[in-house]
């Protein structure tokens, strides 16, 4: 089976080109994941590092999906769950997988390859039909992960991505083809087909999605774009700032400043996060102490939506494609827009031949 056939067989409700919703912690919950899957994409709930209330989100998803007729295999819930592995609790996760039967799990930033192998082996043992997705940010990571755990899907994350990722990275335009070349060397026609590759990072609409497909992806993942949908669990101030910001290479940066201010200290040195620049960032760059900056951040939290903005201090994680996000649109509509637009562009590309 080729990648497309595998996708259609593993996730029978999807339409292609495949559009996936990133598992954004605290933001992509049941509403967003379900709408994305209902539109023929694959939605992921962002469990992140804390799985203590994951059952609530899975319950909600199950209820929202109750009256739908999405085609699935083996009683599967047609959405996935995304974990930030260094902080998530595997023992608490196991019964939830058994109970709710998600179509896929998405792993990101494990503390080690051994720990990634534990998560993969144990959850595959519990539910063999569930697909394992792993997000990586470099050629080395791709090779190591594929050799060690043989994921069903490899999410290749370019440095334009919003939120967390490798501090040092490359954009998809060079990263993706190099990863695909390396993966080709790891496959075997008889016993290992390699993972399906999907692309993440800087893709906000059909043009980026088409480019990613040409570079070797079999589907695309969007995070930042879904910050501007009504299903996102996001403060209005945050969403307004995403709509305001443009020229993402200038208005966002990869930094550890926001993690420091928020007290999210568990991330490895190798990782930081891309967010829209604001006063906290500029003060940190100018040398303000973490203590003072954190105090001001805490004060800003009391301001509600006014706490977000260029001159304000609340964190606005978003990717460098933020300038392409200009309106709030339903998650399902976004999926359909990107999928249909990509189809058109790829068909239109024949005109260049
Ligand atoms: C606000 C936000 C939160 C995110 N949270 C997570 C997360 O919890 N787990 C994860 O694997 N990736 C997370 N990501 C990264 C996405 O998985 C994905 O790589 C990224 O959104 C793709 O780039 P884009 O934002 O340019 O679309 C997050 C991204 C954003 C923008």
PDB file of N, CA, C and O and ligand atoms in Angstrom, residues 22-25 27 46-48 82-84 106-108 135 155 157-158 160-164 200-204 221-225 227 238 274 317-321, ligand 1:
ATOM      1  N   UNK A  22      -3.322  20.274  14.815  1.00  0.00           N
ATOM      2  CA  UNK A  22      -2.275  20.001  15.805  1.00  0.00           C
ATOM      3  C   UNK A  22      -2.878  19.902  17.208  1.00  0.00           C
ATOM      4  O   UNK A  22      -3.826  20.624  17.538  1.00  0.00           O
ATOM      5  N   UNK A  23      -2.305  19.027  18.039  1.00  0.00           N
ATOM      6  CA  UNK A  23      -2.810  18.880  19.418  1.00  0.00           C
ATOM      7  C   UNK A  23      -2.277  20.002  20.315  1.00  0.00           C
ATOM      8  O   UNK A  23      -1.344  19.805  21.084  1.00  0.00           O
ATOM      9  N   UNK A  24      -2.870  21.171  20.196  1.00  0.00           N
ATOM     10  CA  UNK A  24      -2.364  22.319  20.967  1.00  0.00           C
ATOM     11  C   UNK A  24      -2.906  22.246  22.390  1.00  0.00           C
ATOM     12  O   UNK A  24      -4.118  22.333  22.619  1.00  0.00           O
ATOM     13  N   UNK A  25      -1.983  22.111  23.318  1.00  0.00           N
ATOM     14  CA  UNK A  25      -2.297  21.943  24.738  1.00  0.00           C
ATOM     15  C   UNK A  25      -3.253  23.037  25.230  1.00  0.00           C
ATOM     16  O   UNK A  25      -3.015  24.227  24.957  1.00  0.00           O
ATOM     17  N   UNK A  27      -5.806  24.242  24.203  1.00  0.00           N
ATOM     18  CA  UNK A  27      -6.517  25.027  23.180  1.00  0.00           C
ATOM     19  C   UNK A  27      -7.301  24.130  22.223  1.00  0.00           C
ATOM     20  O   UNK A  27      -8.445  24.403  21.887  1.00  0.00           O
ATOM     21  N   UNK A  46      -5.304  18.175  22.492  1.00  0.00           N
ATOM     22  CA  UNK A  46      -3.977  18.463  23.052  1.00  0.00           C
ATOM     23  C   UNK A  46      -3.955  18.172  24.542  1.00  0.00           C
ATOM     24  O   UNK A  46      -4.305  19.032  25.354  1.00  0.00           O
ATOM     25  N   UNK A  47      -3.549  16.958  24.903  1.00  0.00           N
ATOM     26  CA  UNK A  47      -3.478  16.612  26.332  1.00  0.00           C
ATOM     27  C   UNK A  47      -2.236  17.250  26.962  1.00  0.00           C
ATOM     28  O   UNK A  47      -2.234  17.583  28.143  1.00  0.00           O
ATOM     29  N   UNK A  48      -1.190  17.407  26.186  1.00  0.00           N
ATOM     30  CA  UNK A  48       0.031  18.033  26.695  1.00  0.00           C
ATOM     31  C   UNK A  48       0.686  17.209  27.774  1.00  0.00           C
ATOM     32  O   UNK A  48       0.801  15.983  27.682  1.00  0.00           O
ATOM     33  N   UNK A  82      -2.866  14.116  21.621  1.00  0.00           N
ATOM     34  CA  UNK A  82      -1.451  14.496  21.567  1.00  0.00           C
ATOM     35  C   UNK A  82      -0.869  14.649  22.962  1.00  0.00           C
ATOM     36  O   UNK A  82      -1.455  15.318  23.819  1.00  0.00           O
ATOM     37  N   UNK A  83       0.277  14.026  23.180  1.00  0.00           N
ATOM     38  CA  UNK A  83       0.952  14.109  24.482  1.00  0.00           C
ATOM     39  C   UNK A  83       2.273  14.855  24.341  1.00  0.00           C
ATOM     40  O   UNK A  83       2.962  14.714  23.329  1.00  0.00           O
ATOM     41  N   UNK A  84       2.619  15.600  25.367  1.00  0.00           N
ATOM     42  CA  UNK A  84       3.985  16.108  25.487  1.00  0.00           C
ATOM     43  C   UNK A  84       4.634  15.142  26.472  1.00  0.00           C
ATOM     44  O   UNK A  84       4.398  15.202  27.685  1.00  0.00           O
ATOM     45  N   UNK A 106      -0.320  10.901  19.543  1.00  0.00           N
ATOM     46  CA  UNK A 106       0.731  11.759  18.960  1.00  0.00           C
ATOM     47  C   UNK A 106       1.729  12.023  20.084  1.00  0.00           C
ATOM     48  O   UNK A 106       1.342  12.529  21.150  1.00  0.00           O
ATOM     49  N   UNK A 107       2.966  11.657  19.870  1.00  0.00           N
ATOM     50  CA  UNK A 107       4.004  11.851  20.883  1.00  0.00           C
ATOM     51  C   UNK A 107       4.929  12.991  20.467  1.00  0.00           C
ATOM     52  O   UNK A 107       5.260  13.154  19.287  1.00  0.00           O
ATOM     53  N   UNK A 108       5.384  13.735  21.462  1.00  0.00           N
ATOM     54  CA  UNK A 108       6.254  14.894  21.187  1.00  0.00           C
ATOM     55  C   UNK A 108       7.158  15.125  22.388  1.00  0.00           C
ATOM     56  O   UNK A 108       6.709  15.051  23.540  1.00  0.00           O
ATOM     57  N   UNK A 135       6.112  13.451  16.527  1.00  0.00           N
ATOM     58  CA  UNK A 135       6.559  14.725  15.928  1.00  0.00           C
ATOM     59  C   UNK A 135       8.052  14.915  16.182  1.00  0.00           C
ATOM     60  O   UNK A 135       8.511  14.827  17.321  1.00  0.00           O
ATOM     61  N   UNK A 155       5.542  13.119  12.036  1.00  0.00           N
ATOM     62  CA  UNK A 155       5.195  14.523  11.822  1.00  0.00           C
ATOM     63  C   UNK A 155       6.511  15.296  11.784  1.00  0.00           C
ATOM     64  O   UNK A 155       7.231  15.349  12.786  1.00  0.00           O
ATOM     65  N   UNK A 157       8.359  18.604  11.810  1.00  0.00           N
ATOM     66  CA  UNK A 157       8.029  19.968  12.237  1.00  0.00           C
ATOM     67  C   UNK A 157       9.163  20.925  11.857  1.00  0.00           C
ATOM     68  O   UNK A 157      10.281  20.808  12.357  1.00  0.00           O
ATOM     69  N   UNK A 158       8.852  21.863  10.988  1.00  0.00           N
ATOM     70  CA  UNK A 158       9.832  22.880  10.607  1.00  0.00           C
ATOM     71  C   UNK A 158       9.897  23.998  11.634  1.00  0.00           C
ATOM     72  O   UNK A 158       8.989  24.158  12.459  1.00  0.00           O
ATOM     73  N   UNK A 160       9.415  27.077  11.535  1.00  0.00           N
ATOM     74  CA  UNK A 160       8.397  28.138  11.513  1.00  0.00           C
ATOM     75  C   UNK A 160       7.229  27.861  12.459  1.00  0.00           C
ATOM     76  O   UNK A 160       6.402  28.739  12.697  1.00  0.00           O
ATOM     77  N   UNK A 161       7.158  26.637  12.968  1.00  0.00           N
ATOM     78  CA  UNK A 161       6.004  26.213  13.771  1.00  0.00           C
ATOM     79  C   UNK A 161       5.773  27.114  14.977  1.00  0.00           C
ATOM     80  O   UNK A 161       6.720  27.578  15.622  1.00  0.00           O
ATOM     81  N   UNK A 162       4.499  27.295  15.297  1.00  0.00           N
ATOM     82  CA  UNK A 162       4.151  27.988  16.525  1.00  0.00           C
ATOM     83  C   UNK A 162       4.268  27.039  17.710  1.00  0.00           C
ATOM     84  O   UNK A 162       4.222  25.826  17.551  1.00  0.00           O
ATOM     85  N   UNK A 163       4.431  27.605  18.898  1.00  0.00           N
ATOM     86  CA  UNK A 163       4.566  26.777  20.093  1.00  0.00           C
ATOM     87  C   UNK A 163       5.946  26.117  20.135  1.00  0.00           C
ATOM     88  O   UNK A 163       6.899  26.582  19.504  1.00  0.00           O
ATOM     89  N   UNK A 164       6.019  24.996  20.860  1.00  0.00           N
ATOM     90  CA  UNK A 164       7.329  24.392  21.132  1.00  0.00           C
ATOM     91  C   UNK A 164       7.869  23.568  19.970  1.00  0.00           C
ATOM     92  O   UNK A 164       7.122  22.994  19.186  1.00  0.00           O
ATOM     93  N   UNK A 200       4.483  19.833   9.346  1.00  0.00           N
ATOM     94  CA  UNK A 200       3.961  20.856  10.260  1.00  0.00           C
ATOM     95  C   UNK A 200       4.947  22.012  10.326  1.00  0.00           C
ATOM     96  O   UNK A 200       6.165  21.809  10.264  1.00  0.00           O
ATOM     97  N   UNK A 201       4.404  23.223  10.472  1.00  0.00           N
ATOM     98  CA  UNK A 201       5.300  24.365  10.675  1.00  0.00           C
ATOM     99  C   UNK A 201       5.213  25.374   9.558  1.00  0.00           C
ATOM    100  O   UNK A 201       5.821  25.198   8.502  1.00  0.00           O
ATOM    101  N   UNK A 202       4.401  26.416   9.781  1.00  0.00           N
ATOM    102  CA  UNK A 202       4.322  27.492   8.807  1.00  0.00           C
ATOM    103  C   UNK A 202       3.281  27.271   7.726  1.00  0.00           C
ATOM    104  O   UNK A 202       3.193  28.048   6.778  1.00  0.00           O
ATOM    105  N   UNK A 203       2.482  26.221   7.862  1.00  0.00           N
ATOM    106  CA  UNK A 203       1.442  25.966   6.861  1.00  0.00           C
ATOM    107  C   UNK A 203       0.127  26.510   7.407  1.00  0.00           C
ATOM    108  O   UNK A 203      -0.372  26.040   8.425  1.00  0.00           O
ATOM    109  N   UNK A 204      -0.412  27.534   6.739  1.00  0.00           N
ATOM    110  CA  UNK A 204      -1.645  28.146   7.246  1.00  0.00           C
ATOM    111  C   UNK A 204      -2.750  28.101   6.222  1.00  0.00           C
ATOM    112  O   UNK A 204      -3.901  28.360   6.543  1.00  0.00           O
ATOM    113  N   UNK A 221      -0.220  19.424   8.755  1.00  0.00           N
ATOM    114  CA  UNK A 221      -0.701  19.734  10.107  1.00  0.00           C
ATOM    115  C   UNK A 221      -0.734  21.249  10.260  1.00  0.00           C
ATOM    116  O   UNK A 221       0.247  21.921   9.945  1.00  0.00           O
ATOM    117  N   UNK A 222      -1.853  21.758  10.749  1.00  0.00           N
ATOM    118  CA  UNK A 222      -1.974  23.198  11.004  1.00  0.00           C
ATOM    119  C   UNK A 222      -2.219  23.419  12.494  1.00  0.00           C
ATOM    120  O   UNK A 222      -3.084  22.752  13.092  1.00  0.00           O
ATOM    121  N   UNK A 223      -1.459  24.329  13.070  1.00  0.00           N
ATOM    122  CA  UNK A 223      -1.681  24.702  14.461  1.00  0.00           C
ATOM    123  C   UNK A 223      -2.137  26.148  14.528  1.00  0.00           C
ATOM    124  O   UNK A 223      -3.300  26.450  14.829  1.00  0.00           O
ATOM    125  N   UNK A 224      -1.233  27.064  14.181  1.00  0.00           N
ATOM    126  CA  UNK A 224      -1.505  28.501  14.291  1.00  0.00           C
ATOM    127  C   UNK A 224      -2.829  28.888  13.615  1.00  0.00           C
ATOM    128  O   UNK A 224      -3.606  29.665  14.162  1.00  0.00           O
ATOM    129  N   UNK A 225      -3.087  28.340  12.439  1.00  0.00           N
ATOM    130  CA  UNK A 225      -4.328  28.704  11.726  1.00  0.00           C
ATOM    131  C   UNK A 225      -5.560  28.375  12.560  1.00  0.00           C
ATOM    132  O   UNK A 225      -6.537  29.135  12.571  1.00  0.00           O
ATOM    133  N   UNK A 227      -5.850  28.557  15.664  1.00  0.00           N
ATOM    134  CA  UNK A 227      -6.032  29.455  16.814  1.00  0.00           C
ATOM    135  C   UNK A 227      -7.176  30.435  16.517  1.00  0.00           C
ATOM    136  O   UNK A 227      -7.779  30.983  17.427  1.00  0.00           O
ATOM    137  N   UNK A 238      -5.955  36.842  23.089  1.00  0.00           N
ATOM    138  CA  UNK A 238      -4.955  36.007  22.405  1.00  0.00           C
ATOM    139  C   UNK A 238      -5.328  35.911  20.919  1.00  0.00           C
ATOM    140  O   UNK A 238      -4.521  36.169  20.021  1.00  0.00           O
ATOM    141  N   UNK A 274       7.926  29.250  19.760  1.00  0.00           N
ATOM    142  CA  UNK A 274       7.742  30.458  18.955  1.00  0.00           C
ATOM    143  C   UNK A 274       6.459  31.180  19.380  1.00  0.00           C
ATOM    144  O   UNK A 274       5.386  30.564  19.470  1.00  0.00           O
ATOM    145  N   UNK A 317       1.608  32.236  21.916  1.00  0.00           N
ATOM    146  CA  UNK A 317       2.319  31.293  21.060  1.00  0.00           C
ATOM    147  C   UNK A 317       1.666  31.258  19.678  1.00  0.00           C
ATOM    148  O   UNK A 317       0.449  31.098  19.560  1.00  0.00           O
ATOM    149  N   UNK A 318       2.465  31.419  18.648  1.00  0.00           N
ATOM    150  CA  UNK A 318       1.982  31.372  17.263  1.00  0.00           C
ATOM    151  C   UNK A 318       3.194  31.215  16.357  1.00  0.00           C
ATOM    152  O   UNK A 318       4.314  31.585  16.722  1.00  0.00           O
ATOM    153  N   UNK A 319       2.949  30.703  15.159  1.00  0.00           N
ATOM    154  CA  UNK A 319       4.046  30.443  14.234  1.00  0.00           C
ATOM    155  C   UNK A 319       4.289  31.595  13.279  1.00  0.00           C
ATOM    156  O   UNK A 319       3.547  32.581  13.264  1.00  0.00           O
ATOM    157  N   UNK A 320       5.316  31.437  12.452  1.00  0.00           N
ATOM    158  CA  UNK A 320       5.692  32.559  11.589  1.00  0.00           C
ATOM    159  C   UNK A 320       4.727  32.736  10.420  1.00  0.00           C
ATOM    160  O   UNK A 320       4.848  33.700   9.676  1.00  0.00           O
ATOM    161  N   UNK A 321       3.746  31.828  10.270  1.00  0.00           N
ATOM    162  CA  UNK A 321       2.708  32.045   9.254  1.00  0.00           C
ATOM    163  C   UNK A 321       1.548  32.868   9.814  1.00  0.00           C
ATOM    164  O   UNK A 321       0.493  32.976   9.181  1.00  0.00           O
TER     165      UNK A 321
HETATM  166  C1  LIG B   1      -0.483  27.475  20.622  1.00  0.00           C
HETATM  167  C2  LIG B   1       0.220  26.220  20.222  1.00  0.00           C
HETATM  168  C3  LIG B   1       0.280  25.160  21.113  1.00  0.00           C
HETATM  169  C4  LIG B   1       0.925  23.977  20.748  1.00  0.00           C
HETATM  170  N1  LIG B   1       0.924  22.929  21.619  1.00  0.00           N
HETATM  171  C5  LIG B   1       1.441  21.742  21.229  1.00  0.00           C
HETATM  172  C6  LIG B   1       1.322  20.596  22.069  1.00  0.00           C
HETATM  173  O1  LIG B   1       0.747  20.650  23.153  1.00  0.00           O
HETATM  174  N2  LIG B   1       1.853  19.415  21.632  1.00  0.00           N
HETATM  175  C7  LIG B   1       2.475  19.310  20.412  1.00  0.00           C
HETATM  176  O2  LIG B   1       2.920  18.218  20.052  1.00  0.00           O
HETATM  177  N3  LIG B   1       2.625  20.396  19.615  1.00  0.00           N
HETATM  178  C8  LIG B   1       2.109  21.595  19.982  1.00  0.00           C
HETATM  179  N4  LIG B   1       2.219  22.675  19.153  1.00  0.00           N
HETATM  180  C9  LIG B   1       2.975  22.549  17.894  1.00  0.00           C
HETATM  181  C10 LIG B   1       2.143  21.884  16.820  1.00  0.00           C
HETATM  182  O3  LIG B   1       2.104  20.497  17.046  1.00  0.00           O
HETATM  183  C11 LIG B   1       2.661  22.097  15.397  1.00  0.00           C
HETATM  184  O4  LIG B   1       3.962  21.618  15.261  1.00  0.00           O
HETATM  185  C12 LIG B   1       2.636  23.551  14.953  1.00  0.00           C
HETATM  186  O5  LIG B   1       1.479  24.203  15.376  1.00  0.00           O
HETATM  187  C13 LIG B   1       2.732  23.618  13.441  1.00  0.00           C
HETATM  188  O6  LIG B   1       3.085  24.876  13.024  1.00  0.00           O
HETATM  189  P1  LIG B   1       2.056  26.096  12.767  1.00  0.00           P
HETATM  190  O7  LIG B   1       1.721  26.587  14.134  1.00  0.00           O
HETATM  191  O8  LIG B   1       2.832  27.040  11.965  1.00  0.00           O
HETATM  192  O9  LIG B   1       0.868  25.531  12.068  1.00  0.00           O
HETATM  193  C14 LIG B   1       1.554  23.860  19.486  1.00  0.00           C
HETATM  194  C15 LIG B   1       1.476  24.935  18.593  1.00  0.00           C
HETATM  195  C16 LIG B   1       0.803  26.091  18.939  1.00  0.00           C
HETATM  196  C17 LIG B   1       0.721  27.215  17.944  1.00  0.00           C
END
